[in-house]
PDB file of C-alpha atoms in Angstrom:
ATOM      1  CA  MET B   1     115.480  73.314  84.630  1.00 81.00           C
ATOM      2  CA  SER B   2     111.731  72.946  84.247  1.00 91.00           C
ATOM      3  CA  ALA B   3     108.888  75.253  85.337  1.00 90.00           C
ATOM      4  CA  GLY B   4     107.957  72.585  87.885  1.00 93.00           C
ATOM      5  CA  ASN B   5     111.404  72.687  89.438  1.00 93.00           C
ATOM      6  CA  VAL B   6     111.350  76.472  89.664  1.00 89.00           C
ATOM      7  CA  TRP B   7     107.876  76.412  91.198  1.00 92.00           C
ATOM      8  CA  ARG B   8     109.018  73.780  93.733  1.00 93.00           C
ATOM      9  CA  ASP B   9     111.989  75.961  94.694  1.00 92.00           C
ATOM     10  CA  LEU B  10     109.816  79.048  95.030  1.00 90.00           C
ATOM     11  CA  ASN B  11     107.422  77.157  97.289  1.00 91.00           C
ATOM     12  CA  ARG B  12     110.333  75.949  99.363  1.00 92.00           C
ATOM     13  CA  LEU B  13     111.684  79.500  99.692  1.00 90.00           C
ATOM     14  CA  VAL B  14     108.377  80.906 100.810  1.00 89.00           C
ATOM     15  CA  PHE B  15     106.921  78.064 102.873  1.00 89.00           C
ATOM     16  CA  GLU B  16     110.002  76.438 104.354  1.00 89.00           C
ATOM     17  CA  VAL B  17     112.911  78.868 104.336  1.00 89.00           C
ATOM     18  CA  ALA B  18     110.981  82.104 105.070  1.00 90.00           C
ATOM     19  CA  ASP B  19     107.939  80.408 106.630  1.00 92.00           C
ATOM     20  CA  PRO B  20     105.987  83.646 107.154  1.00 92.00           C
ATOM     21  CA  HIS B  21     103.263  82.011 109.239  1.00 94.00           C
ATOM     22  CA  ARG B  22     105.822  80.760 111.786  1.00 95.00           C
ATOM     23  CA  ALA B  23     107.547  84.147 111.796  1.00 95.00           C
ATOM     24  CA  VAL B  24     104.251  85.950 112.543  1.00 97.00           C
ATOM     25  CA  VAL B  25     103.408  83.471 115.332  1.00 97.00           C
ATOM     26  CA  ALA B  26     106.872  83.964 116.856  1.00 97.00           C
ATOM     27  CA  ALA B  27     106.669  87.770 116.627  1.00 97.00           C
ATOM     28  CA  THR B  28     103.155  88.153 117.984  1.00 98.00           C
ATOM     29  CA  GLY B  29     102.741  85.182 120.324  1.00 97.00           C
ATOM     30  CA  MET B  30      99.382  84.268 118.811  1.00 97.00           C
ATOM     31  CA  SER B  31      98.073  82.104 116.002  1.00 97.00           C
ATOM     32  CA  PHE B  32      98.380  83.253 112.449  1.00 97.00           C
ATOM     33  CA  PHE B  33      94.600  83.224 112.076  1.00 97.00           C
ATOM     34  CA  ARG B  34      94.170  85.610 114.989  1.00 98.00           C
ATOM     35  CA  THR B  35      96.651  88.032 113.458  1.00 98.00           C
ATOM     36  CA  LYS B  36      94.906  87.643 110.118  1.00 98.00           C
ATOM     37  CA  VAL B  37      91.663  88.802 111.748  1.00 98.00           C
ATOM     38  CA  LEU B  38      93.435  91.805 113.207  1.00 98.00           C
ATOM     39  CA  ARG B  39      95.059  92.634 109.851  1.00 98.00           C
ATOM     40  CA  ARG B  40      91.630  92.559 108.138  1.00 98.00           C
ATOM     41  CA  LEU B  41      90.448  95.217 110.613  1.00 98.00           C
ATOM     42  CA  LEU B  42      93.278  97.668 109.860  1.00 97.00           C
ATOM     43  CA  ASN B  43      91.150  99.546 107.310  1.00 96.00           C
ATOM     44  CA  GLY B  44      88.294 100.027 109.729  1.00 95.00           C
ATOM     45  CA  PRO B  45      85.587  98.234 111.655  1.00 96.00           C
ATOM     46  CA  LEU B  46      83.706  95.309 110.130  1.00 96.00           C
ATOM     47  CA  SER B  47      80.815  93.154 111.228  1.00 94.00           C
ATOM     48  CA  ALA B  48      81.488  89.557 112.191  1.00 94.00           C
ATOM     49  CA  ALA B  49      79.642  88.465 109.046  1.00 94.00           C
ATOM     50  CA  ASP B  50      81.916  90.646 106.909  1.00 95.00           C
ATOM     51  CA  LEU B  51      84.946  89.083 108.593  1.00 96.00           C
ATOM     52  CA  VAL B  52      83.621  85.593 107.951  1.00 96.00           C
ATOM     53  CA  GLU B  53      83.271  86.416 104.260  1.00 96.00           C
ATOM     54  CA  ARG B  54      86.666  88.167 103.901  1.00 96.00           C
ATOM     55  CA  LEU B  55      88.485  85.448 105.816  1.00 96.00           C
ATOM     56  CA  GLY B  56      86.751  82.555 104.046  1.00 95.00           C
ATOM     57  CA  SER B  57      86.152  80.951 107.426  1.00 95.00           C
ATOM     58  CA  ASP B  58      83.095  79.723 109.256  1.00 95.00           C
ATOM     59  CA  ALA B  59      81.031  81.850 111.639  1.00 95.00           C
ATOM     60  CA  PRO B  60      81.522  79.757 114.802  1.00 96.00           C
ATOM     61  CA  TYR B  61      85.313  79.826 114.487  1.00 97.00           C
ATOM     62  CA  VAL B  62      85.372  83.578 113.797  1.00 97.00           C
ATOM     63  CA  SER B  63      83.090  84.128 116.781  1.00 96.00           C
ATOM     64  CA  ILE B  64      85.403  82.130 119.069  1.00 97.00           C
ATOM     65  CA  THR B  65      88.394  84.040 117.725  1.00 97.00           C
ATOM     66  CA  LEU B  66      86.702  87.410 118.255  1.00 97.00           C
ATOM     67  CA  ARG B  67      85.854  86.529 121.840  1.00 97.00           C
ATOM     68  CA  ASP B  68      89.484  85.620 122.456  1.00 98.00           C
ATOM     69  CA  LEU B  69      90.785  88.822 120.807  1.00 98.00           C
ATOM     70  CA  GLU B  70      88.267  90.877 122.816  1.00 98.00           C
ATOM     71  CA  SER B  71      89.398  89.214 126.050  1.00 98.00           C
ATOM     72  CA  ARG B  72      92.984  90.157 125.196  1.00 98.00           C
ATOM     73  CA  GLY B  73      91.970  93.761 124.663  1.00 98.00           C
ATOM     74  CA  LEU B  74      92.819  93.693 120.966  1.00 98.00           C
ATOM     75  CA  VAL B  75      89.340  94.337 119.544  1.00 98.00           C
ATOM     76  CA  GLU B  76      86.160  95.894 120.785  1.00 97.00           C
ATOM     77  CA  ARG B  77      82.606  95.466 119.597  1.00 95.00           C
ATOM     78  CA  THR B  78      80.235  98.402 119.290  1.00 92.00           C
ATOM     79  CA  ALA B  79      76.763  98.974 117.926  1.00 89.00           C
ATOM     80  CA  ASP B  80      76.617  99.821 114.227  1.00 84.00           C
ATOM     81  CA  PRO B  81      75.410 103.426 114.046  1.00 86.00           C
ATOM     82  CA  HIS B  82      73.449 102.615 110.867  1.00 84.00           C
ATOM     83  CA  ASP B  83      71.869  99.372 112.097  1.00 82.00           C
ATOM     84  CA  ARG B  84      71.477  98.871 115.855  1.00 81.00           C
ATOM     85  CA  ARG B  85      70.875  95.120 115.357  1.00 83.00           C
ATOM     86  CA  ARG B  86      74.407  94.722 114.056  1.00 87.00           C
ATOM     87  CA  ARG B  87      77.690  94.996 115.956  1.00 90.00           C
ATOM     88  CA  LEU B  88      80.952  96.225 114.527  1.00 96.00           C
ATOM     89  CA  VAL B  89      84.381  94.883 115.439  1.00 97.00           C
ATOM     90  CA  ALA B  90      87.208  97.418 115.633  1.00 97.00           C
ATOM     91  CA  LEU B  91      90.818  97.335 116.643  1.00 98.00           C
ATOM     92  CA  THR B  92      91.998  98.797 119.885  1.00 98.00           C
ATOM     93  CA  ASP B  93      95.369 100.556 119.937  1.00 98.00           C
ATOM     94  CA  SER B  94      96.904  97.298 121.169  1.00 98.00           C
ATOM     95  CA  GLY B  95      95.239  95.378 118.374  1.00 98.00           C
ATOM     96  CA  ARG B  96      96.503  97.838 115.802  1.00 98.00           C
ATOM     97  CA  ALA B  97     100.032  97.409 117.182  1.00 98.00           C
ATOM     98  CA  VAL B  98      99.832  93.602 116.835  1.00 98.00           C
ATOM     99  CA  ALA B  99      98.379  93.862 113.301  1.00 98.00           C
ATOM    100  CA  ASP B 100     101.164  96.285 112.308  1.00 98.00           C
ATOM    101  CA  LEU B 101     103.781  93.945 113.784  1.00 98.00           C
ATOM    102  CA  ALA B 102     102.308  91.025 111.804  1.00 98.00           C
ATOM    103  CA  ASN B 103     102.343  93.073 108.589  1.00 97.00           C
ATOM    104  CA  SER B 104     105.913  94.209 109.238  1.00 97.00           C
ATOM    105  CA  THR B 105     106.962  90.618 109.828  1.00 96.00           C
ATOM    106  CA  LEU B 106     105.254  89.483 106.631  1.00 95.00           C
ATOM    107  CA  SER B 107     106.986  92.282 104.715  1.00 94.00           C
ATOM    108  CA  THR B 108     110.480  91.275 105.845  1.00 93.00           C
ATOM    109  CA  PRO B 109     112.173  89.272 103.096  1.00 92.00           C
ATOM    110  CA  PRO B 110     114.143  86.169 103.942  1.00 89.00           C
ATOM    111  CA  ALA B 111     117.909  86.677 104.235  1.00 89.00           C
ATOM    112  CA  ALA B 112     118.454  84.874 100.915  1.00 88.00           C
ATOM    113  CA  VAL B 113     116.438  87.552  99.103  1.00 92.00           C
ATOM    114  CA  ALA B 114     117.663  90.478 101.152  1.00 93.00           C
ATOM    115  CA  SER B 115     121.278  89.597 100.398  1.00 95.00           C
ATOM    116  CA  LEU B 116     120.868  89.584  96.616  1.00 95.00           C
ATOM    117  CA  ASN B 117     122.828  92.262  94.737  1.00 96.00           C
ATOM    118  CA  GLU B 118     121.006  95.025  92.905  1.00 96.00           C
ATOM    119  CA  ASP B 119     121.246  93.373  89.492  1.00 96.00           C
ATOM    120  CA  ASP B 120     119.843  90.092  90.769  1.00 95.00           C
ATOM    121  CA  LEU B 121     117.051  91.886  92.663  1.00 94.00           C
ATOM    122  CA  ALA B 122     116.189  93.864  89.512  1.00 95.00           C
ATOM    123  CA  ALA B 123     116.108  90.665  87.442  1.00 95.00           C
ATOM    124  CA  LEU B 124     113.948  88.899  90.042  1.00 93.00           C
ATOM    125  CA  ALA B 125     111.612  91.896  90.287  1.00 93.00           C
ATOM    126  CA  ARG B 126     111.268  91.997  86.483  1.00 94.00           C
ATOM    127  CA  ILE B 127     110.474  88.277  86.288  1.00 93.00           C
ATOM    128  CA  LEU B 128     107.960  88.406  89.163  1.00 91.00           C
ATOM    129  CA  SER B 129     106.313  91.506  87.673  1.00 92.00           C
ATOM    130  CA  SER B 130     105.908  89.658  84.373  1.00 92.00           C
ATOM    131  CA  ILE B 131     104.475  86.565  86.045  1.00 89.00           C
ATOM    132  CA  LEU B 132     102.024  88.625  88.142  1.00 88.00           C
ATOM    133  CA  LYS B 133     100.961  90.701  85.102  1.00 86.00           C
ATOM    134  CA  ASP B 134     100.279  87.498  83.151  1.00 79.00           C
ATOM    135  CA  SER B 135      98.359  86.071  86.096  1.00 77.00           C
ATOM    136  CA  ALA B 136      96.071  89.138  86.278  1.00 71.00           C
ATOM    137  CA  ASP B 137      94.944  88.689  82.650  1.00 63.00           C
TER     138      ASP B 137
END
């Protein structure tokens, strides 16, 4: 088996079998991008410009998304106490609940991984740890 075959199988597991984007959409009833915006706000309020940068998206699309999330009662915009020209976007309690649900959904392993025995999980964890360590260098 080649590295290419293993990589293909890993991609299939993540993007086809588990399909985390589809799972988040099904759990939350909204687009993955909208939940991604909410998840970025879990650590505290951000300006729209900060969101654009962190999401790697364009300002008009983020603006449209924020208006939609605000109309759903998931975010609120307030004046920045340090710069009155700027507005901050923060989660409401409902927005935090949706973001938490999205994170929980993303953290749930596919059945194929959850059903592995302890030895196989340990081996997989060791291999992934090694790959991630090598990738960080």
